XYZ file of C-alpha atoms in Angstrom:
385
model
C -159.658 -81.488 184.590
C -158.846 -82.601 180.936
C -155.465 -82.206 179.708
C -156.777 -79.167 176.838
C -157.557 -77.087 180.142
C -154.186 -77.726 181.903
C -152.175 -76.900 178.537
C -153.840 -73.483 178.421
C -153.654 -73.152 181.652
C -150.314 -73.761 181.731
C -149.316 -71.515 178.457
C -151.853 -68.563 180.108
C -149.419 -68.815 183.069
C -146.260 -69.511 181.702
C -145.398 -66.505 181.389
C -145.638 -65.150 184.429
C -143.356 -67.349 186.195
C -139.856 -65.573 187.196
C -136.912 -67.394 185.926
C -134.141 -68.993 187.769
C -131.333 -67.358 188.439
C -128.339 -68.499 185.718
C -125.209 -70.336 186.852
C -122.403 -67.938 185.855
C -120.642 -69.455 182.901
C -117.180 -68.815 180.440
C -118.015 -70.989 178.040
C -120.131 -69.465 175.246
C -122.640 -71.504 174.755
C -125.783 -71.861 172.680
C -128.868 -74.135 173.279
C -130.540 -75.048 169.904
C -133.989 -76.567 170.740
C -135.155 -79.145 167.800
C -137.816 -81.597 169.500
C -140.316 -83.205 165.972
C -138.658 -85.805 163.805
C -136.389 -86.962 161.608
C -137.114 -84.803 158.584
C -137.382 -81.838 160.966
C -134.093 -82.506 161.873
C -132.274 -83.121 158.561
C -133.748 -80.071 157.436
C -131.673 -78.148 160.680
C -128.454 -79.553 159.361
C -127.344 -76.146 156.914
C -128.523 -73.720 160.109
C -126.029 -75.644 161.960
C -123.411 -75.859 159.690
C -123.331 -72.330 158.781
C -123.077 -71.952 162.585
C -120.037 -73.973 162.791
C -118.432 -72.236 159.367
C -118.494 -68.572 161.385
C -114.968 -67.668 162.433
C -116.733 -66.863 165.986
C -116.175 -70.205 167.710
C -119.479 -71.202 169.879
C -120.017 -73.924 171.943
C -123.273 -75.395 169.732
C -125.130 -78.083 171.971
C -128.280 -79.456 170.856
C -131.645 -80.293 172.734
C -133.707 -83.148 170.485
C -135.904 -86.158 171.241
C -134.175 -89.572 171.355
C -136.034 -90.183 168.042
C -133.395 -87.815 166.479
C -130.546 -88.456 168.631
C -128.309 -90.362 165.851
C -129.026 -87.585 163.088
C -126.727 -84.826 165.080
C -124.042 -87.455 166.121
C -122.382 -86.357 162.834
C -118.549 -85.851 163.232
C -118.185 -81.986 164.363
C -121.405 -80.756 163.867
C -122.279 -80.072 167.382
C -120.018 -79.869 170.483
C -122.578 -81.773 172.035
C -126.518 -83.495 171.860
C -128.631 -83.463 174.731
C -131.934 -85.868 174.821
C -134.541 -84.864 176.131
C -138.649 -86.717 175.524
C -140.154 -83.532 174.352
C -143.940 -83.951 174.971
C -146.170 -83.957 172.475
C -143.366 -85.952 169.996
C -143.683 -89.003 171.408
C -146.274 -90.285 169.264
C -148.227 -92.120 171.942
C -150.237 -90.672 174.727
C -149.259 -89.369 177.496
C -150.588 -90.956 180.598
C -150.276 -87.846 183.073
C -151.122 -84.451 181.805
C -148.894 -82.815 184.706
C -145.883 -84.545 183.568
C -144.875 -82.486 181.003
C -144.160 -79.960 183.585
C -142.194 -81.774 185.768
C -139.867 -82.370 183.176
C -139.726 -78.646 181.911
C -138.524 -77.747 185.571
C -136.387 -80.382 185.532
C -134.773 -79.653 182.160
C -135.191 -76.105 183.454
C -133.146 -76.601 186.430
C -130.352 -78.236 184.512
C -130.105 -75.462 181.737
C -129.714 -73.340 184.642
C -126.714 -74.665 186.002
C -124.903 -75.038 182.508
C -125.248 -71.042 181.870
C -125.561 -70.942 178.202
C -125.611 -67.714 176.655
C -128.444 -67.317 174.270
C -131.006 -70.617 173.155
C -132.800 -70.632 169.850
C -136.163 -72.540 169.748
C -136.226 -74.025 166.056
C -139.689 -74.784 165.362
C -142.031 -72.112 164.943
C -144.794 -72.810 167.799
C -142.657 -74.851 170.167
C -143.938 -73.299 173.552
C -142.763 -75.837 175.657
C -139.242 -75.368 174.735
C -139.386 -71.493 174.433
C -140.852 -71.528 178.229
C -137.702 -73.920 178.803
C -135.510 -71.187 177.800
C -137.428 -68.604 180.176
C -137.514 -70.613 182.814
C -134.069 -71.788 183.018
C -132.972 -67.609 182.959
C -131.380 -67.534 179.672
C -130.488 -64.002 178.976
C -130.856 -64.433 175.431
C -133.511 -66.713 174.008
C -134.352 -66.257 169.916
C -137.440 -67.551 167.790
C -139.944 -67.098 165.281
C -142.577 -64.534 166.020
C -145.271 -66.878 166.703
C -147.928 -65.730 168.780
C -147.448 -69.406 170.815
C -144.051 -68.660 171.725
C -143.684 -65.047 171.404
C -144.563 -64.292 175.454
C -141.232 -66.469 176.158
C -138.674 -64.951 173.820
C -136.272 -61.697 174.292
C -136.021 -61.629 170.411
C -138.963 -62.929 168.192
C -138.349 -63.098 165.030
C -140.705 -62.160 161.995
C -139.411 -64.808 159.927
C -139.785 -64.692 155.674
C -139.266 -67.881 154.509
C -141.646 -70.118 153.783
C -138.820 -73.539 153.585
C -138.280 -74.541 157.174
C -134.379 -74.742 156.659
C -134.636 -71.470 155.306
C -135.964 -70.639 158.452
C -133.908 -72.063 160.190
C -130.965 -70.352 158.816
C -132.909 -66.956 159.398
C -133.100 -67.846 163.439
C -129.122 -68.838 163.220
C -128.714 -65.682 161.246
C -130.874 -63.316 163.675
C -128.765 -65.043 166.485
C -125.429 -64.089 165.513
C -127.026 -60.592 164.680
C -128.355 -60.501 168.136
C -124.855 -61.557 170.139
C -123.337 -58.742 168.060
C -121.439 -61.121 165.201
C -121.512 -60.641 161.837
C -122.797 -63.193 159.052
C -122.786 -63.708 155.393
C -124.749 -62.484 152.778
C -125.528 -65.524 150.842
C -128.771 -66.178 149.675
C -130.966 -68.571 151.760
C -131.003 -71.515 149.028
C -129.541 -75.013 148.837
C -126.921 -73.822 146.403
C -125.592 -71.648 149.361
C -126.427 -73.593 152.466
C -126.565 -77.291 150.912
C -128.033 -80.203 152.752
C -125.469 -83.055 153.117
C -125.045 -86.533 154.751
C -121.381 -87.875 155.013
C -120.551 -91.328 153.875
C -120.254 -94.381 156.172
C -117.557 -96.595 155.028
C -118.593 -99.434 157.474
C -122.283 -98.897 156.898
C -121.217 -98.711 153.219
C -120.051 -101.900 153.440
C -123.110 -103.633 155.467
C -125.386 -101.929 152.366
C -123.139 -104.202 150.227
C -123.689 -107.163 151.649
C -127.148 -106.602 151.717
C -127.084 -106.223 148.352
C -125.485 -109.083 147.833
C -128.127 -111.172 150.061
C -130.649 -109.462 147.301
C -129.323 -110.555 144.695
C -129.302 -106.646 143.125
C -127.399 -106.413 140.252
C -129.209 -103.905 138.070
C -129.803 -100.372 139.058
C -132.325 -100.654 141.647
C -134.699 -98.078 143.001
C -135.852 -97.361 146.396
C -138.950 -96.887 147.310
C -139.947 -95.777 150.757
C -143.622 -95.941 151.327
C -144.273 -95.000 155.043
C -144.921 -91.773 157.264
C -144.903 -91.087 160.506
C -148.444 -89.554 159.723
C -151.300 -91.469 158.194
C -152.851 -88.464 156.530
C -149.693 -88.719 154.394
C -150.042 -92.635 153.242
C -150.559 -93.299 149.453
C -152.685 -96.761 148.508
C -150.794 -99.632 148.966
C -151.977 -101.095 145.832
C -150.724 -97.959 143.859
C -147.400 -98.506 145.186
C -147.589 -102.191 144.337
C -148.664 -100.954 140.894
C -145.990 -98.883 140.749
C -143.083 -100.783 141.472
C -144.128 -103.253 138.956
C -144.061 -100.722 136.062
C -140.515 -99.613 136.914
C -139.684 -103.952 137.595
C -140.676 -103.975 133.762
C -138.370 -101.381 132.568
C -135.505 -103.328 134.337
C -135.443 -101.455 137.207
C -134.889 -103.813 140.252
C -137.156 -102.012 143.822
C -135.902 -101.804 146.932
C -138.720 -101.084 149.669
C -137.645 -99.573 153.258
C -139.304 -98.609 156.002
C -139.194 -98.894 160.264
C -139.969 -102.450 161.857
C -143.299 -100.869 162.363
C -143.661 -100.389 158.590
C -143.259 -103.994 157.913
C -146.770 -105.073 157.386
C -147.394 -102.248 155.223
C -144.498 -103.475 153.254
C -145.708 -106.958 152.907
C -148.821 -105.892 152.108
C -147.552 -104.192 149.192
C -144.991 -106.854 147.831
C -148.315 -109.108 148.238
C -150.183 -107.138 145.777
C -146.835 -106.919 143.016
C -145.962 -109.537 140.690
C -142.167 -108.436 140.673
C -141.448 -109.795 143.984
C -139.699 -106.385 145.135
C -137.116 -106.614 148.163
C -138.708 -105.835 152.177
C -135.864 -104.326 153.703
C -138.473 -103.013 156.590
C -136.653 -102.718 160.247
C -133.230 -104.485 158.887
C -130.966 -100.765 158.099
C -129.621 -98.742 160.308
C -129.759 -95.432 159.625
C -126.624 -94.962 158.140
C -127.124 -98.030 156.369
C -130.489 -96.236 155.152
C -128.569 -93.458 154.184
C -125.543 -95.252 152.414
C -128.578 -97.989 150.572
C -130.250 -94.436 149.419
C -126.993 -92.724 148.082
C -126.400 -96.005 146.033
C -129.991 -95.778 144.284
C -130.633 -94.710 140.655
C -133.688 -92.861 142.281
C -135.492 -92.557 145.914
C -139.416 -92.307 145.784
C -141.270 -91.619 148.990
C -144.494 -89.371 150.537
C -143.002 -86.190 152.653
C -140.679 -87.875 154.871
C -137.868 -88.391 156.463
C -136.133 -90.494 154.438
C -136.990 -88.567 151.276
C -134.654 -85.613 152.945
C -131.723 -88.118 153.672
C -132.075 -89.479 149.865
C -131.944 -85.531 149.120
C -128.853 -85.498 151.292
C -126.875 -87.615 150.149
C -127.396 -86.755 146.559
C -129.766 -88.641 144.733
C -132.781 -87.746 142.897
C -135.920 -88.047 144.304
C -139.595 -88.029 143.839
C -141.596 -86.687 146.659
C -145.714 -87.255 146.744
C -147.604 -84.550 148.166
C -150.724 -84.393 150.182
C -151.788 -82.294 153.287
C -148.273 -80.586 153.911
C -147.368 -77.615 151.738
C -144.338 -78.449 149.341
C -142.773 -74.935 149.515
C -142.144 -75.635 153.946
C -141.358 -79.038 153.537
C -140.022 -79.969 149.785
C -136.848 -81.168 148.694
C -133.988 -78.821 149.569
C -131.417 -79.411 146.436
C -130.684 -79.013 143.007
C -134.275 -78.462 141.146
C -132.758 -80.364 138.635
C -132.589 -83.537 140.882
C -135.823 -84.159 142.409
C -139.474 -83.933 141.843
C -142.344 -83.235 143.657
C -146.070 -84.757 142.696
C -149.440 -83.705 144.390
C -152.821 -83.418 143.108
C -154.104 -80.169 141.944
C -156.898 -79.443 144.326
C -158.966 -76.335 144.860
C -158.447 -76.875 148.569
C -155.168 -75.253 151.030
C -152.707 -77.245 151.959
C -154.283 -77.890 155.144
C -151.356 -78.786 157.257
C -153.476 -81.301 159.203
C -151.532 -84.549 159.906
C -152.578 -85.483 163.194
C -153.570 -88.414 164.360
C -156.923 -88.717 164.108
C -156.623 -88.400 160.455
C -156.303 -91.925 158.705
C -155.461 -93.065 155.407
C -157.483 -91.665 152.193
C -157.244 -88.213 152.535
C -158.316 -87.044 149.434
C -155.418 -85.285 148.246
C -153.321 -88.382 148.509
C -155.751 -90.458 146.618
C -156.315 -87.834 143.973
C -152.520 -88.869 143.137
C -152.375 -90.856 140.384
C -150.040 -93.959 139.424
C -148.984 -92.185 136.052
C -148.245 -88.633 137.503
C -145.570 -90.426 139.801
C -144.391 -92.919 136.938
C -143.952 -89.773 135.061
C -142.140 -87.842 137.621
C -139.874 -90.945 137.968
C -139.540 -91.940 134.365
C -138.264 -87.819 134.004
C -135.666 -88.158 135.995
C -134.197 -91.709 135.056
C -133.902 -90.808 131.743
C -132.808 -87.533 132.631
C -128.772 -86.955 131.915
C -128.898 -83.995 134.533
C -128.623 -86.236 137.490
C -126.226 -88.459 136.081
């Protein structure tokens, strides 16, 4: 039995399994399911906010993957994170193709006894999580009307954004519609719903001394090559071409990534002649976070990190392959940040799994000067000063 037949097995049936009965519970509380990664999760952090801004007080608990644990511990975002390993997010295998069901009756089982109120399932074909909320007897469970998750939910929701915080504010939105509460009017944009990081004074202070150790006394750049998805991977030796140009314009380069990423990294100062800095593995991620907000400009692929440059304010250049720019761009100030990807007859194909491998074509059809240009634009730019 392969594991392709016991997922649709599983989904066929899903379904049709009754739900636990609910603990009876005073406290109003609302499950917010976010299981994928960290730029997933930054992107969640205006939903949640406006949450927390309504004058209808909630009790806001979140259900993420220990990957994204830290990003929610923010000072009163949440009333409180919950970890779960969502399959499928692990990125590695998994060994027993029944044991993502054990844990969904687990999880299931402990929902139950909490009682929440209503759960919203924030990505649009989570299935898993949706069948959580079923299972567990939620009375009111809220998503996107996707045909994956659709058979779980009591309100689907045909969602019109194309941004995924936009969308997620639309599920927050439809929520507080749903339990009978008003909401604003504002427009679904960054200007209205901004993306922000708070500051770190200590890990301010450990990006200092880092600094220090790096001898960085111009205004450096940062330069974050990595991706939790090969597909998305630009050459090494057009990043090590890069970073020289802006070395020779008196720029000083920064390079960050995960421990993982270190090879990569060295790989790439390898192939400079400007020597730049391998912080890869050595920042926390406030540290990350405070480094970035520091930085006369960010420049990454669609990541992570890009979205914690974008919130905590500095501009940023974002390359563009297989993932569409308008569900997964910058969200901030036009003004700020840039976005580079080769003009291709081909869709945005969405495809970043993990068969793909480095090269796709729409990376490589990137060019050094489009992203010097991009960068160049917005140093010189007094807009983001």
């Amino acid at each position: 039995m392969t594991r392709d037949f016991v997922r649709r097995l599983v989904r066929r049936l899903g379904s049709t399994v009754p739900a636990l009965p609910l603990a009876p519970s005073t406290r109003r509380e609302v499950i917010l399911i976010r299981p994928d990664h960290l730029g997933d999760a930054l992107l969640t952090i205006p939903a949640l906010r406006a949450l927390r801004a309504t004058e209808h007080r909630l009790y806001l608990t979140l259900l993420v993957g220990p990957w994204t644990r830290e990003v929610f511990m923010l000072r009163g975002l949440v009333d409180e994170v919950l970890v779960a390993s969502f399959p499928g997010f692990r990125r590695e295998p998994t060994r027993n193709p029944f044991e993502p069901y054990r844990l969904l009756f687990r999880l299931a089982g402990s929902l139950r006894r909490r009682g929440p109120m209503a759960l919203v399932v924030l990505r649009d074909d989570h299935w898993w999580g949706a069948w959580l909320g079923a299972l567990a007897g939620v009375p009111v469970r809220v998503g996107a009307d996707h045909p994956a998750i659709r058979p779980f939910l009591t309100h689907p929701i045909p969602l019109q954004s194309q941004h995924v915080a936009a969308r997620n504010l639309e599920l927050v939105t439809a929520l507080l519609t749903v339990l009978g509460y008003t909401d604003d009017s504002r427009p679904l944009a960054p200007e209205a719903y901004p993306l922000v990081w708070p500051s770190d004074p200590v890990a301010a202070r450990a990006v200092r001394d880092v600094l220090e150790r790096c001898c960085v006394t111009a205004p450096y750049i940062v330069v974050h090559p990595g991706s939790g998805a090969a597909a998305k991977c630009w050459p090494a030796e057009r990043w090590a071409t890069l970073v020289d140009t802006l070395a020779e314009r008196g720029y000083q380069v920064l390079l960050t990534g995960s421990a993982s990423e270190h090879a990569l990294l060295a790989t790439i100062v390898a192939a400079t002649s400007s020597a730049p800095h391998n912080l890869a593995g050595q920042l926390s991620l406030p540290e990350l976070a405070e480094l970035l907000r520091k930085a006369a400009l960010v420049i990454g692929t669609d990541t992570g990190p890009l979205h914690l440059a974008v919130a905590v304010g500095s501009p940023t250049v974002h390359l563009f392959g297989p993932t569409r720019p308008e569900r997964f761009g910058p969200w901030g100030p036009r003004a700020r940040h840039r976005v580079v990807q080769a003009q291709l007859r081909c869709p945005r194909c969405g495809d970043i799994g993990p068969d793909r491998a480095c090269g796709t074509a729409c990376m490589m059809a990137i060019d050094v000067d489009d992203v010097l240009g991009a960068a160049l634009e917005l140093l010189e730019s007094r807009s983001i000063r």
